[in-house]
């Protein structure tokens, strides 16, 4: 059986189990246990099937067994685990080229002992044998990641390392070796749990979440949430994990940490959009403005203060008020908010040998690393970045190796500029009085970005399931929802989604809130708005109606409801809301224009003209009412009036429809040559795409014939137009 076939059948089994379709899962498992690598698991499969048949027998016999639910859930957990074991053994025993299984096959021959490795690491750090310690950390990472099962000694050793209530064993350079060791243990556990669920590894992550080391603790929290999300359908079958989560939730920081992680993962969705905008919009514009700009520049460096020495100051004054200037300002705000604006800068800086080692993608940036030069001026500058906290660990290593490649003279210049900018940033941070929460946000943000770099840029990333293509809406997980009964937290999450235009996600939270906190007008409004923005106009109208009962004079509500009715082609309902709005704000030009448009859609052209003329009178410097006035004039037989307005429109900035409608008007006024000239210009504007012109023209044939154009003349006019376009 091929690797692809094994993955396909396994996915089918898991899907069946997620839907509690045990019979289907057993049938698929029967096909797998015929493989010689897993024949020894056939008895286990048979025993599980027999247990299930017995359960079904007693159920259908009407026996009320108080243990039935417990037996059923334990059975489901066991079948999940059996499927995991079968898949692992088949891929490890077969010829799967994936690194995970290659390491497993190697470990059979050269087994590593976790307890001995952790002891070697500790003792090596104690005697300052950094090379041996780091090599052992790499081995430990791979061993934990790929372990199919952990022995009691392994569990005890890892538990002791993660929970030892000891002072950080730091060297004189303050590099925090125990932090590095335990951070790597946590990351290996997270990666291992992404391959297969292992309750023992989950327990170790919860152990780590109780660590007194903030870096270790917060990484563990992130790992717990990712694992809960991936296994949301089976986690209920492990009550002991639920019990431990309840205990963890008693920590006063629990809700705050989980809340910050949720926001950070929502923000990670913006990363690709930010990178694309930077690459496709900002950098090209900056290079037009000043060719010396490099594509790898940071948005923070695009502010006028940092580039004024490179440009004429007069250019900078103009830049701040341009669309480009506004985009730069927007990027700086995103960075202040914690968005990952650096990803695009470092995409091509992950090819250093350092990143060939999988564990190095997760290692905290530390000057004690043997691959860094302790007395290096570059390293001292990067320590400033570490303190400021706007760059993740992975990028700090990339930046170090990149700067080291620059010739010494250029390196000194770059370091000088970097230190100048970072000193200013550090002072700003100090002035803002950093709190413990700031440090929590920094660690969470850096680790989420480290994970993002790994799943998007690691050379063998295709062997891993990219967690960032999932929604990761942790707040919707049933197992976590009970910890988020606080209205303000949920409101903030929903507002975050709303600001980022994730309307479907925001709607789920608003629905949950409105079910819990009834009678809140703002919740009804926001639910309606999310429905409207996702195209559910009927749903939006329903929610707006609930809000309207509470606040019938809300102009925002009136306008939004009217827009929804127009969207579902019910102008007769929309107009009543616009007319109500007009009473509250008689000179709102946009609403007056909308009223005219509703009458136009209702084919009440006379009333439509009244409102369009009102707009034209109140805003004589604008041409926004000219087009509807001209068209309504045409439809009501006021052809000279229509001609006058089309003349004004064409003197401004006409489009192909304006030329076409002007042609219609001239034709009805018997100016055939004038009509032909306008039609020709219409086709020219759309680059001689006659089919587009013809489609739009055909839509207007009923209006032309109603205005008196003989239907037999239409093909004559179109053929004459075709001839004239060829001349």
mmCIF file with all atom_site columns, C-alpha atoms in Angstrom, residues 376-497:
data_model
loop_
_atom_site.group_PDB
_atom_site.id
_atom_site.type_symbol
_atom_site.label_atom_id
_atom_site.label_alt_id
_atom_site.label_comp_id
_atom_site.label_asym_id
_atom_site.label_entity_id
_atom_site.label_seq_id
_atom_site.pdbx_PDB_ins_code
_atom_site.Cartn_x
_atom_site.Cartn_y
_atom_site.Cartn_z
_atom_site.occupancy
_atom_site.B_iso_or_equiv
_atom_site.pdbx_formal_charge
_atom_site.auth_seq_id
_atom_site.auth_comp_id
_atom_site.auth_asym_id
_atom_site.auth_atom_id
_atom_site.pdbx_PDB_model_num
ATOM 1   C CA . UNK A 1 376 ? 30.304  40.287 18.042 1.00 0.00 ? 376 UNK A CA 1
ATOM 2   C CA . UNK A 1 377 ? 29.139  43.894 17.535 1.00 0.00 ? 377 UNK A CA 1
ATOM 3   C CA . UNK A 1 378 ? 26.294  42.518 15.428 1.00 0.00 ? 378 UNK A CA 1
ATOM 4   C CA . UNK A 1 379 ? 25.051  40.396 18.318 1.00 0.00 ? 379 UNK A CA 1
ATOM 5   C CA . UNK A 1 380 ? 25.141  43.341 20.706 1.00 0.00 ? 380 UNK A CA 1
ATOM 6   C CA . UNK A 1 381 ? 22.950  45.325 18.333 1.00 0.00 ? 381 UNK A CA 1
ATOM 7   C CA . UNK A 1 382 ? 20.493  42.480 17.998 1.00 0.00 ? 382 UNK A CA 1
ATOM 8   C CA . UNK A 1 383 ? 20.133  42.373 21.771 1.00 0.00 ? 383 UNK A CA 1
ATOM 9   C CA . UNK A 1 384 ? 18.464  45.765 21.447 1.00 0.00 ? 384 UNK A CA 1
ATOM 10  C CA . UNK A 1 385 ? 15.937  44.251 19.045 1.00 0.00 ? 385 UNK A CA 1
ATOM 11  C CA . UNK A 1 386 ? 15.305  41.427 21.515 1.00 0.00 ? 386 UNK A CA 1
ATOM 12  C CA . UNK A 1 387 ? 14.507  43.964 24.224 1.00 0.00 ? 387 UNK A CA 1
ATOM 13  C CA . UNK A 1 388 ? 12.264  46.020 21.932 1.00 0.00 ? 388 UNK A CA 1
ATOM 14  C CA . UNK A 1 389 ? 10.470  42.805 20.903 1.00 0.00 ? 389 UNK A CA 1
ATOM 15  C CA . UNK A 1 390 ? 9.147   43.567 17.424 1.00 0.00 ? 390 UNK A CA 1
ATOM 16  C CA . UNK A 1 391 ? 11.017  40.704 15.720 1.00 0.00 ? 391 UNK A CA 1
ATOM 17  C CA . UNK A 1 392 ? 10.611  36.970 16.334 1.00 0.00 ? 392 UNK A CA 1
ATOM 18  C CA . UNK A 1 393 ? 13.452  34.614 17.331 1.00 0.00 ? 393 UNK A CA 1
ATOM 19  C CA . UNK A 1 394 ? 13.715  33.013 13.899 1.00 0.00 ? 394 UNK A CA 1
ATOM 20  C CA . UNK A 1 395 ? 14.092  36.411 12.202 1.00 0.00 ? 395 UNK A CA 1
ATOM 21  C CA . UNK A 1 396 ? 16.708  37.525 14.718 1.00 0.00 ? 396 UNK A CA 1
ATOM 22  C CA . UNK A 1 397 ? 18.869  34.563 13.729 1.00 0.00 ? 397 UNK A CA 1
ATOM 23  C CA . UNK A 1 398 ? 18.257  35.340 10.038 1.00 0.00 ? 398 UNK A CA 1
ATOM 24  C CA . UNK A 1 399 ? 19.229  38.967 10.553 1.00 0.00 ? 399 UNK A CA 1
ATOM 25  C CA . UNK A 1 400 ? 22.409  37.990 12.383 1.00 0.00 ? 400 UNK A CA 1
ATOM 26  C CA . UNK A 1 401 ? 23.596  35.631 9.632  1.00 0.00 ? 401 UNK A CA 1
ATOM 27  C CA . UNK A 1 402 ? 22.623  38.144 6.930  1.00 0.00 ? 402 UNK A CA 1
ATOM 28  C CA . UNK A 1 403 ? 24.552  41.018 8.485  1.00 0.00 ? 403 UNK A CA 1
ATOM 29  C CA . UNK A 1 404 ? 27.589  38.775 8.985  1.00 0.00 ? 404 UNK A CA 1
ATOM 30  C CA . UNK A 1 405 ? 27.725  38.277 5.203  1.00 0.00 ? 405 UNK A CA 1
ATOM 31  C CA . UNK A 1 406 ? 28.046  42.020 4.544  1.00 0.00 ? 406 UNK A CA 1
ATOM 32  C CA . UNK A 1 407 ? 31.618  43.359 4.113  1.00 0.00 ? 407 UNK A CA 1
ATOM 33  C CA . UNK A 1 408 ? 32.960  44.938 7.311  1.00 0.00 ? 408 UNK A CA 1
ATOM 34  C CA . UNK A 1 409 ? 32.708  48.573 6.173  1.00 0.00 ? 409 UNK A CA 1
ATOM 35  C CA . UNK A 1 410 ? 29.081  48.255 5.105  1.00 0.00 ? 410 UNK A CA 1
ATOM 36  C CA . UNK A 1 411 ? 28.333  46.200 8.203  1.00 0.00 ? 411 UNK A CA 1
ATOM 37  C CA . UNK A 1 412 ? 29.545  48.970 10.530 1.00 0.00 ? 412 UNK A CA 1
ATOM 38  C CA . UNK A 1 413 ? 27.422  51.532 8.718  1.00 0.00 ? 413 UNK A CA 1
ATOM 39  C CA . UNK A 1 414 ? 24.357  49.301 8.887  1.00 0.00 ? 414 UNK A CA 1
ATOM 40  C CA . UNK A 1 415 ? 24.917  48.520 12.574 1.00 0.00 ? 415 UNK A CA 1
ATOM 41  C CA . UNK A 1 416 ? 25.224  52.255 13.329 1.00 0.00 ? 416 UNK A CA 1
ATOM 42  C CA . UNK A 1 417 ? 21.914  53.031 11.650 1.00 0.00 ? 417 UNK A CA 1
ATOM 43  C CA . UNK A 1 418 ? 20.270  50.029 13.315 1.00 0.00 ? 418 UNK A CA 1
ATOM 44  C CA . UNK A 1 419 ? 21.464  50.973 16.795 1.00 0.00 ? 419 UNK A CA 1
ATOM 45  C CA . UNK A 1 420 ? 20.316  54.564 16.339 1.00 0.00 ? 420 UNK A CA 1
ATOM 46  C CA . UNK A 1 421 ? 16.792  53.546 15.372 1.00 0.00 ? 421 UNK A CA 1
ATOM 47  C CA . UNK A 1 422 ? 16.540  50.772 17.977 1.00 0.00 ? 422 UNK A CA 1
ATOM 48  C CA . UNK A 1 423 ? 17.771  52.989 20.829 1.00 0.00 ? 423 UNK A CA 1
ATOM 49  C CA . UNK A 1 424 ? 14.958  55.392 20.035 1.00 0.00 ? 424 UNK A CA 1
ATOM 50  C CA . UNK A 1 425 ? 12.462  52.528 19.979 1.00 0.00 ? 425 UNK A CA 1
ATOM 51  C CA . UNK A 1 426 ? 13.770  51.201 23.265 1.00 0.00 ? 426 UNK A CA 1
ATOM 52  C CA . UNK A 1 427 ? 13.363  54.619 24.881 1.00 0.00 ? 427 UNK A CA 1
ATOM 53  C CA . UNK A 1 428 ? 9.790   54.756 23.604 1.00 0.00 ? 428 UNK A CA 1
ATOM 54  C CA . UNK A 1 429 ? 9.118   51.352 25.144 1.00 0.00 ? 429 UNK A CA 1
ATOM 55  C CA . UNK A 1 430 ? 10.613  52.454 28.466 1.00 0.00 ? 430 UNK A CA 1
ATOM 56  C CA . UNK A 1 431 ? 8.558   55.647 28.358 1.00 0.00 ? 431 UNK A CA 1
ATOM 57  C CA . UNK A 1 432 ? 5.450   53.511 27.904 1.00 0.00 ? 432 UNK A CA 1
ATOM 58  C CA . UNK A 1 433 ? 6.303   51.733 31.189 1.00 0.00 ? 433 UNK A CA 1
ATOM 59  C CA . UNK A 1 434 ? 6.370   48.131 30.045 1.00 0.00 ? 434 UNK A CA 1
ATOM 60  C CA . UNK A 1 435 ? 4.264   45.861 32.205 1.00 0.00 ? 435 UNK A CA 1
ATOM 61  C CA . UNK A 1 436 ? 4.170   42.113 32.716 1.00 0.00 ? 436 UNK A CA 1
ATOM 62  C CA . UNK A 1 437 ? 1.308   41.989 30.206 1.00 0.00 ? 437 UNK A CA 1
ATOM 63  C CA . UNK A 1 438 ? 3.582   43.625 27.621 1.00 0.00 ? 438 UNK A CA 1
ATOM 64  C CA . UNK A 1 439 ? 6.129   40.861 28.162 1.00 0.00 ? 439 UNK A CA 1
ATOM 65  C CA . UNK A 1 440 ? 3.395   38.235 27.874 1.00 0.00 ? 440 UNK A CA 1
ATOM 66  C CA . UNK A 1 441 ? 2.221   39.737 24.570 1.00 0.00 ? 441 UNK A CA 1
ATOM 67  C CA . UNK A 1 442 ? 5.806   39.896 23.291 1.00 0.00 ? 442 UNK A CA 1
ATOM 68  C CA . UNK A 1 443 ? 6.531   36.223 24.020 1.00 0.00 ? 443 UNK A CA 1
ATOM 69  C CA . UNK A 1 444 ? 3.214   35.041 22.566 1.00 0.00 ? 444 UNK A CA 1
ATOM 70  C CA . UNK A 1 445 ? 3.672   37.196 19.463 1.00 0.00 ? 445 UNK A CA 1
ATOM 71  C CA . UNK A 1 446 ? 7.231   36.028 18.858 1.00 0.00 ? 446 UNK A CA 1
ATOM 72  C CA . UNK A 1 447 ? 6.384   32.339 19.218 1.00 0.00 ? 447 UNK A CA 1
ATOM 73  C CA . UNK A 1 448 ? 3.334   32.538 16.947 1.00 0.00 ? 448 UNK A CA 1
ATOM 74  C CA . UNK A 1 449 ? 5.559   34.195 14.337 1.00 0.00 ? 449 UNK A CA 1
ATOM 75  C CA . UNK A 1 450 ? 8.222   31.513 14.831 1.00 0.00 ? 450 UNK A CA 1
ATOM 76  C CA . UNK A 1 451 ? 5.561   28.882 14.184 1.00 0.00 ? 451 UNK A CA 1
ATOM 77  C CA . UNK A 1 452 ? 4.341   30.811 11.143 1.00 0.00 ? 452 UNK A CA 1
ATOM 78  C CA . UNK A 1 453 ? 7.868   30.937 9.688  1.00 0.00 ? 453 UNK A CA 1
ATOM 79  C CA . UNK A 1 454 ? 8.277   27.191 10.207 1.00 0.00 ? 454 UNK A CA 1
ATOM 80  C CA . UNK A 1 455 ? 5.005   26.139 8.590  1.00 0.00 ? 455 UNK A CA 1
ATOM 81  C CA . UNK A 1 456 ? 5.437   28.544 5.668  1.00 0.00 ? 456 UNK A CA 1
ATOM 82  C CA . UNK A 1 457 ? 9.198   28.529 5.002  1.00 0.00 ? 457 UNK A CA 1
ATOM 83  C CA . UNK A 1 458 ? 10.840  25.338 6.317  1.00 0.00 ? 458 UNK A CA 1
ATOM 84  C CA . UNK A 1 459 ? 12.410  23.477 3.383  1.00 0.00 ? 459 UNK A CA 1
ATOM 85  C CA . UNK A 1 460 ? 10.382  20.318 4.172  1.00 0.00 ? 460 UNK A CA 1
ATOM 86  C CA . UNK A 1 461 ? 7.203   22.169 5.121  1.00 0.00 ? 461 UNK A CA 1
ATOM 87  C CA . UNK A 1 462 ? 5.113   20.051 2.746  1.00 0.00 ? 462 UNK A CA 1
ATOM 88  C CA . UNK A 1 463 ? 5.516   17.139 5.150  1.00 0.00 ? 463 UNK A CA 1
ATOM 89  C CA . UNK A 1 464 ? 3.602   19.063 7.820  1.00 0.00 ? 464 UNK A CA 1
ATOM 90  C CA . UNK A 1 465 ? -0.051  20.048 8.051  1.00 0.00 ? 465 UNK A CA 1
ATOM 91  C CA . UNK A 1 466 ? 0.041   23.845 7.953  1.00 0.00 ? 466 UNK A CA 1
ATOM 92  C CA . UNK A 1 467 ? -1.952  24.933 11.010 1.00 0.00 ? 467 UNK A CA 1
ATOM 93  C CA . UNK A 1 468 ? -2.246  28.476 9.626  1.00 0.00 ? 468 UNK A CA 1
ATOM 94  C CA . UNK A 1 469 ? -4.549  27.475 6.789  1.00 0.00 ? 469 UNK A CA 1
ATOM 95  C CA . UNK A 1 470 ? -7.160  26.711 9.457  1.00 0.00 ? 470 UNK A CA 1
ATOM 96  C CA . UNK A 1 471 ? -9.354  29.328 11.153 1.00 0.00 ? 471 UNK A CA 1
ATOM 97  C CA . UNK A 1 472 ? -7.951  28.546 14.622 1.00 0.00 ? 472 UNK A CA 1
ATOM 98  C CA . UNK A 1 473 ? -11.026 30.150 16.217 1.00 0.00 ? 473 UNK A CA 1
ATOM 99  C CA . UNK A 1 474 ? -10.167 28.782 19.654 1.00 0.00 ? 474 UNK A CA 1
ATOM 100 C CA . UNK A 1 475 ? -12.958 30.717 21.381 1.00 0.00 ? 475 UNK A CA 1
ATOM 101 C CA . UNK A 1 476 ? -15.520 28.555 19.546 1.00 0.00 ? 476 UNK A CA 1
ATOM 102 C CA . UNK A 1 477 ? -14.128 25.290 20.944 1.00 0.00 ? 477 UNK A CA 1
ATOM 103 C CA . UNK A 1 478 ? -16.697 23.817 23.348 1.00 0.00 ? 478 UNK A CA 1
ATOM 104 C CA . UNK A 1 479 ? -13.935 22.805 25.757 1.00 0.00 ? 479 UNK A CA 1
ATOM 105 C CA . UNK A 1 480 ? -12.722 26.433 26.003 1.00 0.00 ? 480 UNK A CA 1
ATOM 106 C CA . UNK A 1 481 ? -16.051 28.287 25.741 1.00 0.00 ? 481 UNK A CA 1
ATOM 107 C CA . UNK A 1 482 ? -16.901 27.741 29.387 1.00 0.00 ? 482 UNK A CA 1
ATOM 108 C CA . UNK A 1 483 ? -13.838 29.767 30.352 1.00 0.00 ? 483 UNK A CA 1
ATOM 109 C CA . UNK A 1 484 ? -15.036 32.671 28.192 1.00 0.00 ? 484 UNK A CA 1
ATOM 110 C CA . UNK A 1 485 ? -18.329 33.670 29.727 1.00 0.00 ? 485 UNK A CA 1
ATOM 111 C CA . UNK A 1 486 ? -16.990 37.201 30.184 1.00 0.00 ? 486 UNK A CA 1
ATOM 112 C CA . UNK A 1 487 ? -18.936 39.485 27.837 1.00 0.00 ? 487 UNK A CA 1
ATOM 113 C CA . UNK A 1 488 ? -16.134 42.010 27.378 1.00 0.00 ? 488 UNK A CA 1
ATOM 114 C CA . UNK A 1 489 ? -13.591 39.409 26.243 1.00 0.00 ? 489 UNK A CA 1
ATOM 115 C CA . UNK A 1 490 ? -15.978 38.011 23.633 1.00 0.00 ? 490 UNK A CA 1
ATOM 116 C CA . UNK A 1 491 ? -16.950 41.506 22.510 1.00 0.00 ? 491 UNK A CA 1
ATOM 117 C CA . UNK A 1 492 ? -13.291 42.396 22.048 1.00 0.00 ? 492 UNK A CA 1
ATOM 118 C CA . UNK A 1 493 ? -12.698 39.232 19.989 1.00 0.00 ? 493 UNK A CA 1
ATOM 119 C CA . UNK A 1 494 ? -15.738 39.999 17.823 1.00 0.00 ? 494 UNK A CA 1
ATOM 120 C CA . UNK A 1 495 ? -14.625 43.631 17.395 1.00 0.00 ? 495 UNK A CA 1
ATOM 121 C CA . UNK A 1 496 ? -11.197 42.390 16.367 1.00 0.00 ? 496 UNK A CA 1
ATOM 122 C CA . UNK A 1 497 ? -12.741 40.202 13.687 1.00 0.00 ? 497 UNK A CA 1
#
